[in-house]
Short mmCIF file of C-alpha atoms in Angstrom, two decimals:
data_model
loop_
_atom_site.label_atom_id
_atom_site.label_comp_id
_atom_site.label_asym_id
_atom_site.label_seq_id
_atom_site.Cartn_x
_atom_site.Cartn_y
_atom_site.Cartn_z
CA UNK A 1 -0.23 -25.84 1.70
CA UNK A 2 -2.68 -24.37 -0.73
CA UNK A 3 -1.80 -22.96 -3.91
CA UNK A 4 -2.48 -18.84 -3.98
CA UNK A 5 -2.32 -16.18 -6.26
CA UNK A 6 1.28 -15.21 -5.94
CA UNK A 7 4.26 -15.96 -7.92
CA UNK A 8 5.73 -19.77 -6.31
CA UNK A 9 8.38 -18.48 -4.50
CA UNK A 10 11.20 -20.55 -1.75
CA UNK A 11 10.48 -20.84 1.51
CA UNK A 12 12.48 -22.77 3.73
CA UNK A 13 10.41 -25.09 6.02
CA UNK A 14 10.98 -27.22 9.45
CA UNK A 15 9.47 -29.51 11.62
CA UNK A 16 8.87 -28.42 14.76
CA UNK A 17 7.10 -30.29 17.59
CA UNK A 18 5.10 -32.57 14.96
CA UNK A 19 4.26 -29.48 13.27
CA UNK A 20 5.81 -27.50 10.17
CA UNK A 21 7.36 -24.23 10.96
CA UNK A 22 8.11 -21.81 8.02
CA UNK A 23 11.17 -18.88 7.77
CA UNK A 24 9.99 -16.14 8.51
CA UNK A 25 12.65 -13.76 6.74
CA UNK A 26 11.39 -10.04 8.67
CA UNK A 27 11.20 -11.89 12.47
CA UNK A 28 13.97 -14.23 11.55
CA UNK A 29 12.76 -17.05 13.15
CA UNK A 30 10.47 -20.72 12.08
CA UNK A 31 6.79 -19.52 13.04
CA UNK A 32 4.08 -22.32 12.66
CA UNK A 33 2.96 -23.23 9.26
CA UNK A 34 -1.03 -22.36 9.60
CA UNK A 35 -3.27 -21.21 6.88
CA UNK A 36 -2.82 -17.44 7.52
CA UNK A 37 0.95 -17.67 7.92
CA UNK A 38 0.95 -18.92 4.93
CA UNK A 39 -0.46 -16.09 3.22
CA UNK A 40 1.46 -13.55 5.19
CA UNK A 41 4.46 -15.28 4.20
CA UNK A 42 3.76 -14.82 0.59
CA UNK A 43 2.94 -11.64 1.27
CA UNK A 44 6.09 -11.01 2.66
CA UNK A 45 7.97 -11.94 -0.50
CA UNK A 46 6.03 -10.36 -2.52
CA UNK A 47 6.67 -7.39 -1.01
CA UNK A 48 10.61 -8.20 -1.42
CA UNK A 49 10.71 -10.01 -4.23
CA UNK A 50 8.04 -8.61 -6.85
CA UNK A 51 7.41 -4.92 -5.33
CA UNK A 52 11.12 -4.67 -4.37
CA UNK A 53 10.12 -3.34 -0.92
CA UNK A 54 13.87 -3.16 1.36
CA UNK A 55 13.43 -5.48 4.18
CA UNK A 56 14.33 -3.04 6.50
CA UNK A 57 10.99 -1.25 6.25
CA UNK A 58 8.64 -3.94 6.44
CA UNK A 59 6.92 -4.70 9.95
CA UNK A 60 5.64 -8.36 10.79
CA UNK A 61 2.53 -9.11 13.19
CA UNK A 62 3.24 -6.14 15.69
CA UNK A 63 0.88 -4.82 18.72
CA UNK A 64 -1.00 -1.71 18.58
CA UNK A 65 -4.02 -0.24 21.05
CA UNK A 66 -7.10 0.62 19.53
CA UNK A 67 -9.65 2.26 21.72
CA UNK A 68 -7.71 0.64 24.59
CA UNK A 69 -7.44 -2.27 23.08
CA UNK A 70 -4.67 -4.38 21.73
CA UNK A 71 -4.57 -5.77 18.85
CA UNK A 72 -2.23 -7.04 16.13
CA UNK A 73 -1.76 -5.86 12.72
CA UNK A 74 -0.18 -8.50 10.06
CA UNK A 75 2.25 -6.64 7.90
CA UNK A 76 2.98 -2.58 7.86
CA UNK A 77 5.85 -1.26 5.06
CA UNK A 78 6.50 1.94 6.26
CA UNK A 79 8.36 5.08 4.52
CA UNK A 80 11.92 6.26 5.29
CA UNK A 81 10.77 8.93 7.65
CA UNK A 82 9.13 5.94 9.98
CA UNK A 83 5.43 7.35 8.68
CA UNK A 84 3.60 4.06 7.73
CA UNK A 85 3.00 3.79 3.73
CA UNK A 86 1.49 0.26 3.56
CA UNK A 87 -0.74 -1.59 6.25
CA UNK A 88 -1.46 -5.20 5.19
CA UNK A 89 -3.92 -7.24 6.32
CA UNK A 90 -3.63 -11.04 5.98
CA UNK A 91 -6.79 -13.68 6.71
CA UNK A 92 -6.77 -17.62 5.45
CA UNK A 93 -7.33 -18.84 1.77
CA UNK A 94 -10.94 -19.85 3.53
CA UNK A 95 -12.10 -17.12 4.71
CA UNK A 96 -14.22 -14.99 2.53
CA UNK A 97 -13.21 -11.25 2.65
CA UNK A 98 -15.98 -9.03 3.53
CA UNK A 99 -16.98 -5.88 4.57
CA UNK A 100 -16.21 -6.62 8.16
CA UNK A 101 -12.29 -7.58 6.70
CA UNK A 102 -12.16 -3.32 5.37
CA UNK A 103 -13.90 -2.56 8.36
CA UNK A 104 -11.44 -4.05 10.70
CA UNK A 105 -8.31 -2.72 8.06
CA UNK A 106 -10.43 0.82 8.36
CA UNK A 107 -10.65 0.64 12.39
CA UNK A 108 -6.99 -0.12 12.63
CA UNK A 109 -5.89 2.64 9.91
CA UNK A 110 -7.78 5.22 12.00
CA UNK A 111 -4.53 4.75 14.35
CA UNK A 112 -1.39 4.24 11.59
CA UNK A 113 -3.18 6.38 9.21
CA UNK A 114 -1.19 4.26 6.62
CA UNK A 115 -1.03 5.79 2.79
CA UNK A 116 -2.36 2.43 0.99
CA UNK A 117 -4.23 -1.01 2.35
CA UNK A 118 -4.17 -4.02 1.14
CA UNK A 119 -6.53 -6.83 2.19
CA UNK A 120 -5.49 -10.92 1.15
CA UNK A 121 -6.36 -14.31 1.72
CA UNK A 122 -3.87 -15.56 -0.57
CA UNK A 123 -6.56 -15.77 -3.49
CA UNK A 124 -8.09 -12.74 -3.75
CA UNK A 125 -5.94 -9.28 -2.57
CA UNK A 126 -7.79 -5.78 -2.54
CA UNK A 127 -5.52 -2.58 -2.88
CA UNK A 128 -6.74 0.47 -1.59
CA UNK A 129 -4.99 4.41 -1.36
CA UNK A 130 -6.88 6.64 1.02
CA UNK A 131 -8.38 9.73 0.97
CA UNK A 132 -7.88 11.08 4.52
CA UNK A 133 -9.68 14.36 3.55
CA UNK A 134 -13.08 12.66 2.35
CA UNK A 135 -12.43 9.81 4.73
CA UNK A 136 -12.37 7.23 2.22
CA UNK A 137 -10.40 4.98 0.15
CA UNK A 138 -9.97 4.22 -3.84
CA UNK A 139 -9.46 0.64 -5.41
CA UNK A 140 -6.69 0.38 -7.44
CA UNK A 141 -5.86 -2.26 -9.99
CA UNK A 142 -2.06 -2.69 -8.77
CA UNK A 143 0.03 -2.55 -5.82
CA UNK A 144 2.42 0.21 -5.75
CA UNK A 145 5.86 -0.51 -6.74
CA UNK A 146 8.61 0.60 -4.52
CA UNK A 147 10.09 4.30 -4.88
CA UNK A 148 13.23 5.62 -3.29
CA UNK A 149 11.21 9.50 -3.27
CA UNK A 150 8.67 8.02 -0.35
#
């Protein structure tokens, strides 16, 4: 797989069916290596392993209805008291992130109302916090370290 901007970190890889399947450690199962996995899976331990985020509050590729229709976010971290702090969303090192990526993130935050974004293809991430009051959200330079006061 492609080299991204993230620390290297282990994986532990399979075949499966003439394909490669990596660990995924929040489903705890082998999903199918594909470009995007691949970046959610990074994602995943950096969230763990640099941000120190307990793997216990971390959500992996879950359903949600949006305007009656489903959809499926990529990664949520959410705060002790279930409210969601982080929503996380993952495309392929190829695909160029656009305005249509934060309006998508935007559309789907409208429902979670999560705290902070972040928007990856494994090359270039984006970290936003919102600003529910003047519906909008600020860049910062950093994603926000883990803190027991959330």
């Amino acid at each position: 797989m492609q080299q991204l901007n993230f620390p290297n970190f282990v994986f532990r890889f399979k075949n499966s069916e003439n394909k490669v399947a990596i660990f995924d450690e929040i489903r705890k199962k082998f999903m199918i290596l594909t470009p995007e996995e691949w970046v959610r899976q990074n994602v995943v331990r950096f969230l763990l392993e640099e941000k120190k985020y307990p793997k216990s509050l971390i959500n992996v590729e879950k359903a949600l209805k949006i305007n009656g229709l489903t959809k499926r976010y990529d990664v949520v971290v959410f705060n002790n008291d279930g409210s969601i702090l982080v929503l996380i969303e993952c495309k392929a090192p190829e695909i160029k992130i656009s305005q249509t990526t934060f309006d998508q993130i935007a559309r789907y935050n409208l429902t979670l109302k999560a705290e902070y974004l972040m928007v990856t293809n494994g090359l270039k991430h984006y970290f936003c916090k919102m600003d529910f009051e003047n519906e909008k959200y600020q860049f910062l330079e950093n994603f926000p370290e883990f803190q027991t006061k959330f």
